[in-house]
mmCIF file of C-alpha atoms in Angstrom:
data_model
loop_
_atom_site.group_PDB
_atom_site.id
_atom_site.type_symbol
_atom_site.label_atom_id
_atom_site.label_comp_id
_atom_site.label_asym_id
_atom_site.label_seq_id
_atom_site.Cartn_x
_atom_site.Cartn_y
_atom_site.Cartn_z
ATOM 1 C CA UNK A 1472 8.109 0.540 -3.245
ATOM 2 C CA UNK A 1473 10.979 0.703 -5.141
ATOM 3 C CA UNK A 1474 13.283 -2.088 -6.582
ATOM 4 C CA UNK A 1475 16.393 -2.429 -7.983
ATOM 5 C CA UNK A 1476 17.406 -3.636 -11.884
ATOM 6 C CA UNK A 1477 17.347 -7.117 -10.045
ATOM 7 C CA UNK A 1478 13.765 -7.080 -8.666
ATOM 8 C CA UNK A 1479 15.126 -6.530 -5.005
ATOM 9 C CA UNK A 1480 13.595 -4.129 -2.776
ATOM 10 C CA UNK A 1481 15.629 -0.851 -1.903
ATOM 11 C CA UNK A 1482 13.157 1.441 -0.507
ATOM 12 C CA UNK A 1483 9.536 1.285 0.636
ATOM 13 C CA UNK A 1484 7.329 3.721 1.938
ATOM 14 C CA UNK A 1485 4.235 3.498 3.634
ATOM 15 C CA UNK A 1486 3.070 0.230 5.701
ATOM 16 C CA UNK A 1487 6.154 -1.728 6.742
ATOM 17 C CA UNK A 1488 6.844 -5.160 5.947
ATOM 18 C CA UNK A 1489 8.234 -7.429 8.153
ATOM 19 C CA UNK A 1490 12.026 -6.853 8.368
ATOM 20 C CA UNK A 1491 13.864 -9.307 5.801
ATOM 21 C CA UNK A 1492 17.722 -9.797 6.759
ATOM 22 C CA UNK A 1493 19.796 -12.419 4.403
ATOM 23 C CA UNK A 1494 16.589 -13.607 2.576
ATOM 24 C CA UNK A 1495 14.697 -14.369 5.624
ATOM 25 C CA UNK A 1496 12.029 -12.347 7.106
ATOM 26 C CA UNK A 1497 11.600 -11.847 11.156
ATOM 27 C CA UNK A 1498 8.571 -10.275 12.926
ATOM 28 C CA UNK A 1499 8.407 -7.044 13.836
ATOM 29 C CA UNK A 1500 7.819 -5.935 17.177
ATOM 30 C CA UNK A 1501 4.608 -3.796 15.997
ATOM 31 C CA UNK A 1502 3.083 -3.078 13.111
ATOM 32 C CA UNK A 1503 4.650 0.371 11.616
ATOM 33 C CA UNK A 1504 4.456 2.676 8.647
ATOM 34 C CA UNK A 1505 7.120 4.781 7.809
ATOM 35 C CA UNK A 1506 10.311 4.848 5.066
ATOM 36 C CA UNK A 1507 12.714 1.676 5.100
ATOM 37 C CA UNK A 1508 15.935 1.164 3.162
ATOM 38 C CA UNK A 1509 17.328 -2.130 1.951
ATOM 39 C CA UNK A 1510 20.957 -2.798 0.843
ATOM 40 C CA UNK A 1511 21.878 -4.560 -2.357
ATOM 41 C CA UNK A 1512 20.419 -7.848 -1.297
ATOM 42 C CA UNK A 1513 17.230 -6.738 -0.393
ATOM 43 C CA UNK A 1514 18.262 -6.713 3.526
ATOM 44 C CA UNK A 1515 16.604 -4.054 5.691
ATOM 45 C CA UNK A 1516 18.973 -1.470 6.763
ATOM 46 C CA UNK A 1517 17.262 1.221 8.319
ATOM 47 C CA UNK A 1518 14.069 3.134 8.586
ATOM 48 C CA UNK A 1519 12.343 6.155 9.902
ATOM 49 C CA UNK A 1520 8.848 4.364 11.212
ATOM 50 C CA UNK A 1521 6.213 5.414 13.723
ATOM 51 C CA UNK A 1522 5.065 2.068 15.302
ATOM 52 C CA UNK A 1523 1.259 1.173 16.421
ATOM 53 C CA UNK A 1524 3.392 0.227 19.817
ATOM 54 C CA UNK A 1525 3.943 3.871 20.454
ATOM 55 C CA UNK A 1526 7.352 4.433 19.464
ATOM 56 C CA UNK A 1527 9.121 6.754 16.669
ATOM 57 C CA UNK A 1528 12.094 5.368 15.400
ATOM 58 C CA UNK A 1529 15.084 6.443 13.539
ATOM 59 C CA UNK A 1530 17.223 3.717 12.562
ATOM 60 C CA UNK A 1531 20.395 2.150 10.822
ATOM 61 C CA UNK A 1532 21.312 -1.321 10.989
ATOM 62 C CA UNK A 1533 23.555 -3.769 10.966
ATOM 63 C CA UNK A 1534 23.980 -6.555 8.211
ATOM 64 C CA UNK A 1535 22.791 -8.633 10.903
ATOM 65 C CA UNK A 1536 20.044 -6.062 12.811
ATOM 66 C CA UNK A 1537 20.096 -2.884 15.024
ATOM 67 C CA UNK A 1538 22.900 -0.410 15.133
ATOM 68 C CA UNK A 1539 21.834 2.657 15.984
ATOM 69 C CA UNK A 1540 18.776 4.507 16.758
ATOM 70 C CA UNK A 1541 16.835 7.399 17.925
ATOM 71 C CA UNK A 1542 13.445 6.473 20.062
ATOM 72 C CA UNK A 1543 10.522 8.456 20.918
ATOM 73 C CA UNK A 1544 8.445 6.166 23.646
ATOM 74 C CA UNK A 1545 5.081 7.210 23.836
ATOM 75 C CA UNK A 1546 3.965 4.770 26.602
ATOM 76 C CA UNK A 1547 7.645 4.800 28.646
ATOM 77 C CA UNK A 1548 8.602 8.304 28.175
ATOM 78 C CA UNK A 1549 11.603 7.606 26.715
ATOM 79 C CA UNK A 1550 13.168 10.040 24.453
ATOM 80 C CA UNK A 1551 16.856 9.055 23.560
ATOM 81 C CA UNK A 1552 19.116 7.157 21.621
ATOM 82 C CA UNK A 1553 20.704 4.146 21.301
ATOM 83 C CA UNK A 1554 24.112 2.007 19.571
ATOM 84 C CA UNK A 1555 24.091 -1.958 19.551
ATOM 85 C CA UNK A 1556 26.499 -4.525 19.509
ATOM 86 C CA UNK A 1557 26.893 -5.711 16.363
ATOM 87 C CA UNK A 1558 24.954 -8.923 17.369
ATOM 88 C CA UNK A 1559 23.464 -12.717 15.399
ATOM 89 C CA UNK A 1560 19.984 -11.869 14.485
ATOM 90 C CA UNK A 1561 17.722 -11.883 17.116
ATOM 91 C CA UNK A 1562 20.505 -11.615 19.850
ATOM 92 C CA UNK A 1563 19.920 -7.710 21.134
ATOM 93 C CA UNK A 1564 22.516 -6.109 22.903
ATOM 94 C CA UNK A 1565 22.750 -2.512 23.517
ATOM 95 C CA UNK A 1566 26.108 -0.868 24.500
ATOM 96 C CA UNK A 1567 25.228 2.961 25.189
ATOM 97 C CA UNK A 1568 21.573 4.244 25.757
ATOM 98 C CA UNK A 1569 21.617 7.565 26.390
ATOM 99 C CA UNK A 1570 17.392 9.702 27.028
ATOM 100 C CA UNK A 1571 15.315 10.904 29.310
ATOM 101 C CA UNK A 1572 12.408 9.582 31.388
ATOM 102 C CA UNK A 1573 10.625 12.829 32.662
ATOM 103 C CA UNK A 1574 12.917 14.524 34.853
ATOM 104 C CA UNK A 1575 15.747 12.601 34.735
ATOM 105 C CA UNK A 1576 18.331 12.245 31.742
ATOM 106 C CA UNK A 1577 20.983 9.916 31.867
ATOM 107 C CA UNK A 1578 23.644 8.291 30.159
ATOM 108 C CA UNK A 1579 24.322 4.005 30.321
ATOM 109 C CA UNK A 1580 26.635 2.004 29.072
ATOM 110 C CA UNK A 1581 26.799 -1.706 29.298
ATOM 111 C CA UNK A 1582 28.588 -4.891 28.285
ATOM 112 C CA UNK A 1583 27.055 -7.826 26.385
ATOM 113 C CA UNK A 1584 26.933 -10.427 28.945
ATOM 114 C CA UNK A 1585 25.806 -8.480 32.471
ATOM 115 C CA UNK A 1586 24.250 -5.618 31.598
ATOM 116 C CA UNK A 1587 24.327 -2.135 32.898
ATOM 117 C CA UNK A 1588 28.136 -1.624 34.190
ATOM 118 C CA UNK A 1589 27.858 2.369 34.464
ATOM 119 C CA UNK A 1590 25.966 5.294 34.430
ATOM 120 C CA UNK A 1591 26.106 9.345 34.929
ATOM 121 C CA UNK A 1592 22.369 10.245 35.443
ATOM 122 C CA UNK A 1593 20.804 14.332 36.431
ATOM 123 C CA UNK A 1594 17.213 13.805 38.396
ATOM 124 C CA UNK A 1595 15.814 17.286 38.225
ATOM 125 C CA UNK A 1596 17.623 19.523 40.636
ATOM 126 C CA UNK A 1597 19.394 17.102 42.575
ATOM 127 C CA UNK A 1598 23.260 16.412 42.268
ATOM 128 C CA UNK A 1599 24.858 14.540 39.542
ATOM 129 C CA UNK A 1600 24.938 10.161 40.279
ATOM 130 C CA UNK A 1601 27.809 8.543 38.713
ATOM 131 C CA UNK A 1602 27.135 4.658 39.891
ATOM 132 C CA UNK A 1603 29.580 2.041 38.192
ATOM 133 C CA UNK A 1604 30.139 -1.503 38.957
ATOM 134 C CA UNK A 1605 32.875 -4.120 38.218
ATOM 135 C CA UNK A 1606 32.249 -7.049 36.067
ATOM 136 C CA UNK A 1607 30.519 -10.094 38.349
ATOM 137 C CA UNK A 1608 29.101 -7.682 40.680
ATOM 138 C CA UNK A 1609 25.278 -7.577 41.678
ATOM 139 C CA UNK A 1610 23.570 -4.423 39.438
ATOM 140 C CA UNK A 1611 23.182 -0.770 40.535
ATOM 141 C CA UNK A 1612 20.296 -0.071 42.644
#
């Protein structure tokens, strides 16, 4: 670990704390060791962390949590990458996800309050999907 000249913690390496955002700490979704970086409060603000979940993660966050990041999903298959609303803690909203699954690699984009509104998608050798839909409607199939 390292701290600052105040005592506050900038960088630590090895086992992961739980994330600590404006003095408070929140529980992690896994237990993880990897590299994390604080700001000048002490606030997490991003990390490079292989999770006991499964998943390698490359990240840079918000003041207030996730921003962006690159994912590795061991147990979904997902390889791809990520940006967030900027969002309260503990209110998760992605905008864009763009990966892979398998065979199929795909890019999403969505609003905060309905989800999925678009998405251009390849499935192996089949022809390009582009499915949208307008705000209210049911989602995509």
């Amino acid at each position: 670990m390292v701290l600052d000249d105040k005592g506050r913690d900038r960088l630590i390496l090895g086992e992961e704390p739980n994330p600590r955002l404006g003095g408070k700490s929140y529980p992690r979704v896994a237990g993880a060791y990897g590299l994390v970086l604080h700001d000048q409060t002490g606030s997490e603000r991003g990390a490079m962390s292989w999770l006991d979940n499964g998943r390698g993660v490359i990240a840079l966050d918000r003041s207030g949590g996730d921003a962006v990041a690159m994912i590795v999903n061991e147990k979904s298959g997902f390889a791809g990458f990520t940006v967030n609303y900027a969002n309260p803690v503990g209110k998760y909203a992605e905008g864009i996800r763009l990966g892979t699954t398998g065979d199929t690699a795909w890019l999403s984009l969505e609003d905060r309050a309905e989800g999925e509104r678009a998405r251009l998608a390849v499935e192996g050798a089949e022809a390009p999907k582009l499915i949208t839909r307008p705000a209210g409607a049911p989602p995509a199939p």
